[in-house]
Structure formats: C-alpha cells, structure tokens
Tab-separated table of C-alpha atoms in Angstrom:
chain	number	residue	atom	x	y	z
A	22	MET	CA	44.634	-2.064	-13.477
A	23	THR	CA	45.786	0.808	-15.664
A	24	SER	CA	46.263	3.178	-12.704
A	25	PHE	CA	48.173	0.527	-10.799
A	26	CYS	CA	50.481	-0.189	-13.718
A	27	ARG	CA	51.136	3.499	-14.199
A	28	ALA	CA	52.030	3.778	-10.538
A	29	VAL	CA	54.379	0.790	-10.827
A	30	GLU	CA	56.009	2.223	-13.937
A	31	GLY	CA	56.422	5.527	-12.172
A	32	GLY	CA	57.909	3.740	-9.175
A	33	TYR	CA	60.503	2.080	-11.375
A	34	MET	CA	61.574	5.412	-12.823
A	35	MET	CA	61.642	7.031	-9.417
A	36	LYS	CA	63.894	4.275	-8.138
A	37	LYS	CA	66.711	5.692	-10.270
A	38	GLN	CA	66.026	9.149	-8.950
A	39	ILE	CA	66.133	7.883	-5.380
A	40	SER	CA	69.535	6.248	-5.865
A	41	SER	CA	70.893	9.494	-7.193
A	42	CYS	CA	69.459	11.438	-4.297
A	43	ASN	CA	71.090	9.483	-1.417
A	44	HIS	CA	73.433	12.380	-0.780
A	45	VAL	CA	70.550	14.778	-0.333
A	46	HIS	CA	69.595	15.703	3.195
A	47	LYS	CA	66.327	14.433	4.614
A	48	ASN	CA	65.039	17.996	4.667
A	49	ASN	CA	65.374	18.095	0.890
A	50	VAL	CA	63.062	15.152	0.254
A	51	ASN	CA	60.299	17.419	-0.991
A	52	LYS	CA	62.631	18.753	-3.648
A	53	GLY	CA	62.537	15.609	-5.715
A	54	CYS	CA	63.251	12.447	-3.757
A	55	LEU	CA	60.118	10.338	-3.151
A	56	TYR	CA	60.628	7.586	-0.591
A	57	ALA	CA	56.983	6.462	-0.540
A	58	VAL	CA	57.311	4.531	-3.810
A	59	PRO	CA	57.444	0.689	-3.468
A	60	GLN	CA	61.061	-0.420	-3.171
A	61	HIS	CA	60.738	-4.212	-3.608
A	62	LEU	CA	58.953	-4.771	-6.943
A	63	SER	CA	60.023	-7.977	-8.721
A	64	LEU	CA	60.838	-8.060	-12.412
A	65	ARG	CA	58.046	-10.610	-12.879
A	66	ASP	CA	55.447	-8.252	-11.396
A	67	TYR	CA	56.762	-5.375	-13.435
A	68	GLY	CA	56.694	-7.480	-16.631
A	69	PHE	CA	53.120	-8.560	-15.986
A	70	CYS	CA	51.969	-4.971	-15.524
A	71	MET	CA	53.797	-3.736	-18.595
A	72	ALA	CA	52.387	-6.586	-20.714
A	73	SER	CA	48.887	-5.757	-19.495
A	74	LEU	CA	49.411	-2.113	-20.278
A	75	ILE	CA	50.707	-2.866	-23.784
A	76	PHE	CA	47.835	-5.289	-24.433
A	77	PHE	CA	45.292	-2.669	-23.348
A	78	CYS	CA	46.882	0.036	-25.538
A	79	VAL	CA	47.091	-2.217	-28.608
A	80	GLY	CA	43.502	-3.366	-28.078
A	81	SER	CA	42.329	0.220	-27.807
A	82	LEU	CA	44.224	1.088	-30.989
A	83	PHE	CA	42.573	-1.745	-32.938
A	84	TYR	CA	39.193	-0.753	-31.512
A	85	GLN	CA	39.660	2.789	-32.803
A	86	LEU	CA	40.972	1.616	-36.182
A	87	ASN	CA	37.851	-0.495	-36.568
A	88	GLY	CA	35.568	2.419	-35.960
A	89	GLY	CA	35.793	2.947	-32.232
A	90	PRO	CA	32.546	3.567	-30.404
A	91	PRO	CA	30.011	3.315	-33.265
A	92	HIS	CA	29.064	6.848	-34.251
A	93	ILE	CA	25.831	5.592	-35.794
A	94	LEU	CA	24.833	4.213	-32.386
A	95	LEU	CA	25.022	7.681	-30.877
A	96	GLN	CA	23.000	9.080	-33.759
A	97	LEU	CA	20.403	6.343	-33.405
A	98	ARG	CA	20.087	7.006	-29.677
A	99	HIS	CA	19.476	10.654	-30.388
A	100	TYR	CA	16.991	9.874	-33.154
A	101	LEU	CA	15.082	7.308	-31.119
A	102	GLY	CA	14.830	9.628	-28.150
A	103	ASN	CA	16.814	7.477	-25.732
A	104	SER	CA	17.113	9.443	-22.501
A	105	THR	CA	20.539	7.985	-21.690
A	106	TYR	CA	21.988	9.808	-24.663
A	107	MET	CA	21.262	13.204	-23.102
A	108	ASP	CA	22.524	11.969	-19.736
A	109	ASP	CA	25.841	10.818	-21.206
A	110	HIS	CA	26.544	13.340	-23.946
A	111	GLY	CA	24.353	16.412	-23.599
A	112	PRO	CA	22.401	18.027	-26.446
A	113	VAL	CA	23.640	17.659	-30.007
A	114	SER	CA	22.404	18.987	-33.298
A	115	PRO	CA	20.163	16.597	-35.280
A	116	LYS	CA	21.904	14.612	-37.996
A	117	ILE	CA	20.666	12.703	-41.021
A	118	LEU	CA	20.884	8.978	-40.409
A	119	PRO	CA	22.444	6.664	-42.986
A	120	PHE	CA	19.206	4.829	-43.693
A	121	PRO	CA	19.313	2.167	-46.403
A	122	SER	CA	19.121	3.470	-49.933
A	123	GLN	CA	18.325	0.017	-51.374
A	124	VAL	CA	15.084	-1.580	-50.204
A	125	VAL	CA	13.278	-4.611	-51.628
A	126	TYR	CA	9.640	-5.397	-50.887
A	127	ASN	CA	9.208	-8.923	-52.290
A	128	ARG	CA	5.523	-8.795	-51.507
A	129	VAL	CA	3.628	-11.936	-50.599
A	130	GLY	CA	0.449	-12.308	-52.646
A	131	LYS	CA	-2.863	-11.447	-50.952
A	132	CYS	CA	-1.153	-9.968	-47.898
A	133	GLY	CA	-2.119	-6.341	-48.371
A	134	SER	CA	0.466	-5.721	-51.070
A	135	ARG	CA	-1.846	-3.698	-53.319
A	136	THR	CA	-2.619	-1.358	-50.418
A	137	ILE	CA	1.093	-0.868	-49.752
A	138	VAL	CA	1.888	-0.281	-53.429
A	139	LEU	CA	-0.807	2.393	-53.611
A	140	LEU	CA	0.841	4.109	-50.658
A	141	LEU	CA	4.313	3.741	-52.172
A	142	ARG	CA	3.255	5.461	-55.388
A	143	ILE	CA	2.120	8.494	-53.412
A	144	LEU	CA	5.148	8.415	-51.119
A	145	SER	CA	7.649	8.134	-53.983
A	146	GLU	CA	6.335	11.356	-55.502
A	147	LYS	CA	6.223	13.058	-52.124
A	148	HIS	CA	9.736	12.083	-50.974
A	149	GLY	CA	11.527	11.697	-54.297
A	150	PHE	CA	12.739	8.100	-54.058
A	151	ASN	CA	12.810	5.736	-57.028
A	152	LEU	CA	9.920	3.264	-56.917
A	153	VAL	CA	10.893	0.340	-59.145
A	154	THR	CA	7.997	-1.996	-59.921
A	155	SER	CA	7.582	-5.024	-62.164
A	156	ASP	CA	4.804	-6.021	-64.531
A	157	ILE	CA	5.539	-9.696	-63.862
A	158	HIS	CA	3.078	-10.980	-61.260
A	159	ASN	CA	3.085	-14.735	-61.702
A	160	LYS	CA	6.763	-15.752	-61.744
A	161	THR	CA	8.185	-16.009	-58.250
A	162	ARG	CA	10.724	-18.794	-58.887
A	163	LEU	CA	13.614	-17.895	-61.140
A	164	THR	CA	16.384	-19.739	-62.922
A	165	ARG	CA	19.955	-18.829	-62.078
A	166	ASN	CA	20.248	-16.634	-65.178
A	167	GLU	CA	16.940	-14.936	-64.373
A	168	GLN	CA	18.148	-14.261	-60.841
A	169	MET	CA	21.379	-12.724	-62.143
A	170	GLU	CA	19.519	-10.555	-64.641
A	171	LEU	CA	16.978	-9.314	-62.107
A	172	ILE	CA	19.627	-8.578	-59.479
A	173	LYS	CA	21.661	-6.670	-62.067
A	174	ASN	CA	18.637	-4.588	-63.045
A	175	ILE	CA	17.753	-3.843	-59.439
A	176	SER	CA	21.307	-3.026	-58.361
A	177	THR	CA	21.798	-0.507	-61.166
A	178	ALA	CA	18.596	1.412	-60.388
A	179	ASP	CA	18.951	5.019	-59.268
A	180	GLN	CA	19.248	5.280	-55.493
A	181	PRO	CA	17.488	5.593	-53.179
A	182	TYR	CA	15.199	2.976	-54.640
A	183	LEU	CA	12.474	0.669	-53.403
A	184	PHE	CA	11.920	-2.358	-55.620
A	185	THR	CA	8.688	-4.331	-55.363
A	186	ARG	CA	7.567	-7.539	-57.008
A	187	HIS	CA	5.979	-10.881	-56.152
A	188	VAL	CA	9.206	-12.875	-56.045
A	189	HIS	CA	10.828	-15.304	-53.656
A	190	PHE	CA	13.796	-14.049	-51.642
A	191	LEU	CA	16.898	-13.273	-53.733
A	192	ASN	CA	20.382	-13.558	-52.276
A	193	PHE	CA	22.193	-10.615	-53.866
A	194	SER	CA	25.514	-11.371	-52.169
A	195	ARG	CA	25.595	-14.785	-53.849
A	196	PHE	CA	26.093	-12.967	-57.162
A	197	GLY	CA	28.569	-10.415	-55.823
A	198	ALA	CA	26.037	-7.590	-55.443
A	199	GLU	CA	25.335	-5.537	-52.341
A	200	GLN	CA	22.547	-7.083	-50.283
A	201	PRO	CA	19.591	-4.668	-49.935
A	202	VAL	CA	17.305	-4.349	-46.948
A	203	TYR	CA	14.130	-6.424	-47.258
A	204	ILE	CA	10.659	-5.651	-45.918
A	205	ASN	CA	7.468	-7.701	-46.178
A	206	ILE	CA	4.044	-8.391	-44.680
A	207	VAL	CA	2.428	-11.750	-43.958
A	208	ARG	CA	-1.079	-12.780	-43.036
A	209	ASP	CA	-2.917	-15.587	-41.291
A	210	PRO	CA	-2.302	-18.447	-43.768
A	211	VAL	CA	-5.922	-19.599	-44.020
A	212	SER	CA	-7.152	-16.027	-44.512
A	213	ARG	CA	-4.554	-15.516	-47.237
A	214	PHE	CA	-5.507	-18.754	-48.967
A	215	LEU	CA	-9.236	-17.943	-48.943
A	216	SER	CA	-8.619	-14.436	-50.265
A	217	ASN	CA	-6.556	-15.835	-53.121
A	218	TYR	CA	-9.046	-18.649	-53.851
A	219	PHE	CA	-11.959	-16.302	-54.410
A	220	PHE	CA	-9.940	-13.497	-55.996
A	221	ARG	CA	-8.801	-15.827	-58.774
A	222	ARG	CA	-12.448	-16.629	-59.454
A	223	PHE	CA	-14.328	-13.392	-58.871
A	224	GLY	CA	-11.815	-10.519	-58.583
A	225	ASP	CA	-12.499	-7.490	-56.375
A	226	TRP	CA	-14.748	-4.446	-56.162
A	227	ARG	CA	-12.875	-2.535	-58.847
A	228	GLY	CA	-15.061	-4.225	-61.437
A	229	GLU	CA	-12.184	-4.601	-63.887
A	230	GLN	CA	-12.861	-8.291	-64.532
A	231	ASN	CA	-9.334	-9.027	-63.355
A	232	HIS	CA	-10.303	-12.574	-62.511
A	233	MET	CA	-11.087	-13.235	-66.177
A	234	ILE	CA	-7.755	-11.768	-67.227
A	235	ARG	CA	-5.735	-13.658	-64.634
A	236	THR	CA	-7.462	-17.017	-65.102
A	237	PRO	CA	-8.740	-17.075	-68.696
A	238	GLY	CA	-8.389	-20.851	-68.950
A	239	MET	CA	-10.422	-21.621	-65.822
A	240	LYS	CA	-13.512	-23.659	-66.674
A	241	GLU	CA	-16.892	-22.592	-65.380
A	242	GLU	CA	-17.292	-25.619	-63.117
A	243	GLU	CA	-13.873	-24.958	-61.627
A	244	ARG	CA	-14.663	-21.269	-61.153
A	245	ASN	CA	-17.782	-22.166	-59.172
A	246	LEU	CA	-16.175	-25.022	-57.243
A	247	ASP	CA	-17.394	-25.037	-53.645
A	248	ILE	CA	-14.558	-24.321	-51.231
A	249	ASN	CA	-15.523	-27.196	-48.912
A	250	GLU	CA	-15.519	-29.664	-51.780
A	251	CYS	CA	-12.115	-28.389	-52.913
A	252	ILE	CA	-10.647	-28.946	-49.461
A	253	LEU	CA	-12.332	-32.166	-48.405
A	254	GLU	CA	-12.023	-33.835	-51.800
A	255	ASN	CA	-8.296	-33.020	-51.993
A	256	TYR	CA	-8.319	-30.922	-55.138
A	257	ALA	CA	-4.803	-29.809	-56.117
A	258	GLU	CA	-5.606	-26.132	-55.485
A	259	CYS	CA	-6.504	-26.912	-51.878
A	260	SER	CA	-3.666	-29.317	-51.124
A	261	ASN	CA	0.110	-29.218	-50.827
A	262	PRO	CA	2.367	-28.127	-52.351
A	263	ARG	CA	0.133	-25.234	-53.441
A	264	LEU	CA	-0.793	-24.463	-49.852
A	265	PHE	CA	2.906	-24.069	-49.052
A	266	TYR	CA	2.962	-20.468	-50.209
A	267	ILE	CA	4.278	-17.935	-47.671
A	268	ILE	CA	7.477	-19.651	-46.544
A	269	PRO	CA	9.158	-19.741	-50.019
A	270	TYR	CA	8.981	-15.926	-50.165
A	271	PHE	CA	11.427	-15.911	-47.253
A	272	CYS	CA	13.280	-19.171	-47.835
A	273	GLY	CA	14.491	-18.220	-51.310
A	274	GLN	CA	15.122	-19.700	-54.734
A	275	HIS	CA	16.606	-23.032	-53.660
A	276	PRO	CA	14.512	-25.987	-54.962
A	277	LYS	CA	14.082	-27.301	-51.403
A	278	CYS	CA	12.332	-24.047	-50.507
A	279	ARG	CA	9.318	-25.316	-52.426
A	280	ASP	CA	8.981	-28.515	-50.392
A	281	PRO	CA	6.827	-28.287	-47.244
A	282	GLY	CA	9.154	-29.216	-44.410
A	283	GLU	CA	11.513	-28.193	-41.632
A	284	TRP	CA	14.405	-27.286	-43.936
A	285	ALA	CA	12.487	-24.567	-45.767
A	286	LEU	CA	10.906	-23.361	-42.525
A	287	GLU	CA	14.226	-22.929	-40.717
A	288	ARG	CA	15.880	-21.257	-43.686
A	289	ALA	CA	12.959	-18.833	-43.935
A	290	LYS	CA	13.330	-17.948	-40.241
A	291	GLN	CA	17.053	-17.427	-40.716
A	292	ASN	CA	16.513	-15.042	-43.624
A	293	VAL	CA	13.931	-13.102	-41.621
A	294	ASN	CA	16.504	-12.609	-38.881
A	295	GLU	CA	19.441	-11.778	-41.141
A	296	ASN	CA	18.035	-9.921	-44.152
A	297	PHE	CA	14.661	-8.397	-43.301
A	298	LEU	CA	14.404	-5.053	-41.578
A	299	LEU	CA	10.748	-5.684	-40.829
A	300	VAL	CA	8.208	-8.434	-41.467
A	301	GLY	CA	4.810	-7.142	-40.409
A	302	ILE	CA	1.408	-8.670	-39.803
A	303	LEU	CA	-1.470	-7.594	-42.021
A	304	GLU	CA	-3.925	-7.922	-39.130
A	305	GLU	CA	-1.991	-5.077	-37.452
A	306	LEU	CA	-1.311	-2.992	-40.545
A	307	GLU	CA	-1.372	0.409	-38.827
A	308	ASP	CA	1.391	-0.695	-36.466
A	309	VAL	CA	3.341	-2.004	-39.460
A	310	LEU	CA	3.106	1.426	-41.103
A	311	LEU	CA	4.156	3.171	-37.882
A	312	LEU	CA	7.285	1.026	-37.640
A	313	LEU	CA	8.099	1.473	-41.328
A	314	GLU	CA	7.868	5.225	-40.863
A	315	ARG	CA	10.204	4.935	-37.858
A	316	PHE	CA	12.781	2.708	-39.552
A	317	LEU	CA	12.638	4.116	-43.088
A	318	PRO	CA	11.553	7.773	-42.859
A	319	HIS	CA	13.153	8.542	-46.234
A	320	TYR	CA	10.472	6.312	-47.735
A	321	PHE	CA	7.538	6.219	-45.312
A	322	LYS	CA	7.364	9.610	-43.606
A	323	ASP	CA	3.713	10.753	-43.253
A	324	VAL	CA	2.457	7.336	-44.386
A	325	MET	CA	-0.200	7.216	-41.666
A	326	SER	CA	-1.769	10.516	-42.665
A	327	ILE	CA	-1.991	9.260	-46.261
A	328	TYR	CA	-3.334	5.865	-45.210
A	329	LYS	CA	-6.081	7.433	-43.085
A	330	ASN	CA	-7.075	9.910	-45.773
A	331	PRO	CA	-10.714	9.183	-46.783
A	332	GLU	CA	-9.827	9.244	-50.483
A	333	HIS	CA	-7.120	6.632	-50.013
A	334	ARG	CA	-9.410	4.511	-47.870
A	335	LYS	CA	-11.950	4.599	-50.660
A	336	LEU	CA	-9.374	3.295	-53.130
A	337	GLY	CA	-8.229	0.648	-50.678
A	338	ASN	CA	-11.741	-0.676	-50.190
A	339	LEU	CA	-11.992	-1.353	-53.902
A	340	THR	CA	-9.270	-3.994	-53.636
A	341	VAL	CA	-11.272	-6.213	-51.285
A	342	THR	CA	-12.017	-9.647	-52.754
A	343	VAL	CA	-15.679	-10.228	-53.589
A	344	LYS	CA	-17.954	-13.263	-53.108
A	345	LYS	CA	-15.718	-14.635	-50.361
A	346	THR	CA	-17.277	-17.365	-48.223
A	347	PHE	CA	-15.820	-19.357	-45.359
A	348	PRO	CA	-15.331	-23.109	-45.193
A	349	SER	CA	-16.969	-25.316	-42.619
A	350	PRO	CA	-15.128	-25.927	-39.329
A	351	ALA	CA	-14.191	-29.415	-40.505
A	352	ALA	CA	-12.703	-28.078	-43.735
A	353	LEU	CA	-10.840	-25.356	-41.838
A	354	GLN	CA	-9.249	-27.903	-39.533
A	355	VAL	CA	-8.108	-29.899	-42.559
A	356	LEU	CA	-6.556	-26.745	-43.987
A	357	TYR	CA	-4.787	-26.048	-40.727
A	358	GLN	CA	-3.250	-29.511	-40.646
A	359	ARG	CA	-2.042	-29.150	-44.227
A	360	MET	CA	-0.607	-25.726	-43.485
A	361	LYS	CA	1.145	-26.552	-40.209
A	362	TYR	CA	4.530	-25.260	-41.413
A	363	GLU	CA	2.908	-22.080	-42.712
A	364	TYR	CA	1.336	-21.513	-39.314
A	365	GLU	CA	4.554	-22.213	-37.446
A	366	PHE	CA	6.275	-19.587	-39.573
A	367	TYR	CA	3.378	-17.146	-39.205
A	368	TYR	CA	3.397	-17.466	-35.403
A	369	TYR	CA	7.172	-17.016	-35.344
A	370	VAL	CA	6.931	-13.813	-37.390
A	371	LYS	CA	4.031	-12.605	-35.269
A	372	GLU	CA	6.006	-13.216	-32.086
A	373	GLN	CA	8.998	-11.286	-33.423
A	374	PHE	CA	6.746	-8.478	-34.624
A	375	HIS	CA	5.123	-8.125	-31.194
A	376	LEU	CA	8.511	-8.046	-29.491
A	377	LEU	CA	9.608	-5.341	-31.911
A	378	LYS	CA	6.461	-3.331	-31.228
A	379	HIS	CA	7.118	-3.666	-27.522
A	380	LYS	CA	10.637	-2.296	-27.917
A	381	PHE	CA	9.284	0.846	-29.526
A	382	GLY	CA	6.348	1.363	-27.208
A	383	LEU	CA	3.505	-0.031	-29.327
A	384	LYS	CA	0.934	-2.282	-27.691
A	385	SER	CA	-0.405	-5.396	-29.380
A	386	HIS	CA	-4.086	-4.892	-30.008
A	387	ILE	CA	-5.582	-7.693	-32.083
A	388	LYS	CA	-8.622	-6.766	-34.160
A	389	LEU	CA	-11.186	-9.532	-34.485
A	390	GLN	CA	-11.930	-10.759	-37.977
A	391	PRO	CA	-15.506	-11.298	-39.226
A	392	SER	CA	-17.507	-13.744	-37.152
A	393	GLU	CA	-17.069	-16.645	-39.592
A	394	GLU	CA	-13.299	-16.229	-39.523
A	395	ALA	CA	-13.063	-15.554	-35.808
A	396	SER	CA	-14.940	-18.779	-35.065
A	397	PHE	CA	-11.952	-20.707	-36.392
A	398	THR	CA	-9.732	-21.164	-33.347
A	399	ILE	CA	-6.276	-22.636	-33.610
A	400	SER	CA	-3.997	-23.668	-30.777
A	401	ASN	CA	-1.185	-21.140	-30.730
A	402	PRO	CA	1.385	-21.795	-27.995
A	403	MET	CA	3.917	-19.403	-29.548
A	404	GLU	CA	1.663	-16.338	-29.650
A	405	THR	CA	2.389	-13.544	-27.182
A	406	GLU	CA	-0.121	-10.707	-26.965
A	407	GLU	CA	1.991	-8.754	-24.484
A	408	PRO	CA	5.687	-9.644	-24.901
A	409	ILE	CA	7.570	-10.777	-21.845
A	410	GLU	CA	9.132	-8.006	-19.796
A	411	ASP	CA	12.722	-9.235	-19.843
A	412	GLU	CA	12.922	-8.455	-23.556
A	413	GLU	CA	12.548	-4.742	-22.782
A	414	ASP	CA	16.212	-4.262	-22.025
A	415	GLN	CA	17.425	-5.522	-25.396
A	416	ASP	CA	19.533	-3.015	-27.295
A	417	ASP	CA	17.151	-1.946	-30.061
A	418	GLU	CA	19.607	0.682	-31.301
A	419	LYS	CA	22.241	-2.021	-31.775
A	420	TRP	CA	19.644	-4.104	-33.616
A	421	LEU	CA	18.965	-1.235	-36.008
A	422	GLU	CA	22.670	-0.587	-36.451
A	423	ASP	CA	23.255	-4.231	-37.411
A	424	ILE	CA	20.419	-4.066	-39.940
A	425	TYR	CA	21.896	-0.982	-41.581
A	426	LYS	CA	25.297	-2.669	-41.932
A	427	ARG	CA	23.856	-5.628	-43.889
C-alpha cells in the first residue's frame, strides 16, 4: 500500500513535468519526461491513497511516541536465549534487565515458607538486597488503617527489597502506592491442613517447644484430639470457614474473601493472573526455585546450589512437623468435600505452573508423597502433567514484559 501510494504521489508530480515537456522532442524523453506514469488517476483515488499514507505516518508516530518496538522485549529475548533474536538482530552486548526492585512474598502458612525464608536470608547477604521481614505471624487480615500503615512501611523500604509476611494479598494501588510484584507457593490443601494441625500441637524437629509458645491456651485433651474425630465430629478446627485458608492469601482483604465460595475463588484467580509473577507448587519446589532464579536473578541467583548444600538441607529437615498421622480414607474424603474451592484453586495454580514450566523447558515430574498420603486419590480433571502442545507458541517474553510493567 505504501509503495503504491508513493508511486501515485510521484505520478501526480510528474504529470506537471510532462505538461511542461510537450515541446521536447521524443528523443529527449530520457532527459526528464516520463510517459510511463498513469495519466488517468481520479481525485478520489488520489485522496484515498493520501489519506492512507497520512494515517500510516500518524500511526507510526504515535507508536514511536509510546515507546515504539519495546526495547525490553529485545533484551528479554537476548536474556532468555531466544534464537530468533540472533536471526533478526545479530549479536549484542549483554545488558542488565529492569527486574522488579519491589517484591512481596505473602507466604501461605505451612507451604514451605520457612525453607524459603532460610534461603532468602542467605541470598540477601550474598546479593545485597533488602530482606524485610515481620515478627507478626498470626494476623493476616487487616483493617483499612492497618493496610495503609503496612503499605507505607513497605513502600518506603530501601530498594531493591523483598518483603515477606503471612498476610493476605494487599492492593497497593488502592492506596496510591506502586504495586509490587508478588510471589508465593501453595500446597495440596489436605497436606497443608494436616501439617498445620499437628504443628500447632507438637511443633517440629527443632525441639524449641514452638507448639507450646504458639498455642499456650490449648487444653491437653484438645492437643491430643484424634484427627479422625476432629473431622468426622465436625470440630471447628476441621470445618469451614477454618479450612478455607489458601484462597484468602490471593483474594485479598475484602470481607467476602473469607467466605468459601465462587466470588473469593474467582477473585483469587484474577489476582494470580494480574499481580503474581509466580505461584509455585511445594511438591515441585526445585522447579519453583529454578523459575525464581530465572525471573528474579537479582534475588535468587545461585539459589539451587544453596538449597542443595548438605548444611542447608540439614537445617531444612529440622522444620518438618513431628508426630504427623494421616486420617482414614473416609475422613479424607470428608475433608476434600469441605475443601472443594481450595482444591479448585490449587488445581488452577498447578495447571498454570505446569504451563509456565513447559514454556521454559522444564518437565513436570511429580514426586509421590508417603504411602499414606499417596493412597488418597482425588478426581482431578484440570490437572495436566504434560501441558498441551499448542501452548508452546505463546509469547513468554511478552508475558514477562507485562509482569515487569505492573
């Protein structure tokens, strides 16, 4: 279209030259008179071509004023090793990517958060970022004033920072602050519940009597309450709304986020898509760490070598909950029915995580849990061990670019 319009425009200008060259001899045509140009172009055709040309030029101008071809996309292609970058642009010198300097890990309880925090303490010293932690472990729902105060404290921290606390999702933009990038890890809901149930009663292998500190008012009969009795006899600890635990961490601070239902579920999914750089699966923790290192190298570079270090593994093993037993199949099925929204969210996150792994060349290898846990089978129509092939062509660089702009 552009070439044609240029030709037409040139023909119009040449028309004047031709009229002024009528006195020139035919042998002098090559000296400036071009008779091959179209002679019968209507004003309507000419106007259409000129309008198209102007529209294209103005559109190109606005495209450039709004950033033009995203420079970060080219950098991301180079960083991610996309072969088409070399094909299209040739070799370039490596550049530092504008990775987020504000990251929030609003860690879900009993989903490997203590393991991650141990790693973050080492990584913060190694890479020099500001690890901002909180001593508040049991207040996840905040009043409006508490939200404003916490957001103010986080936003004024020295950057780059990574803030971590057990707290439900906070919407920074609602209070006029810049929205940080969120990361988190979830776990099979029943496994998470059982880990929490026995941890509150008996602590872990660190032998610090944390269970006595965390639950000083728990009576002895309650501490020794059989898990099957708790579930089948509908004790409050084993019933809703207490079983509705994971979704509020992603839904947010709205009162409806605490009510088990579709509204909270859908809002949690929306926040995962719009505000979370990565939501991993504890059952595939090594893949979670690999992706965190890929997406946030300023924070997680060399995380795998630290995680696999025998000394770190020794520390990590001390955080395993003790005296954990597994409910009967009947009790487990009751739990599953009560936690149906939790499982729908968990399967959604797991599906998205597997698709993300597939984009970056990681295979989904599921490690079996202990025999008692593995014997609990749940229908899972949304689970995809090997993501479908047509997702492979999605623009993962564009996905990362969008995340960084949030």
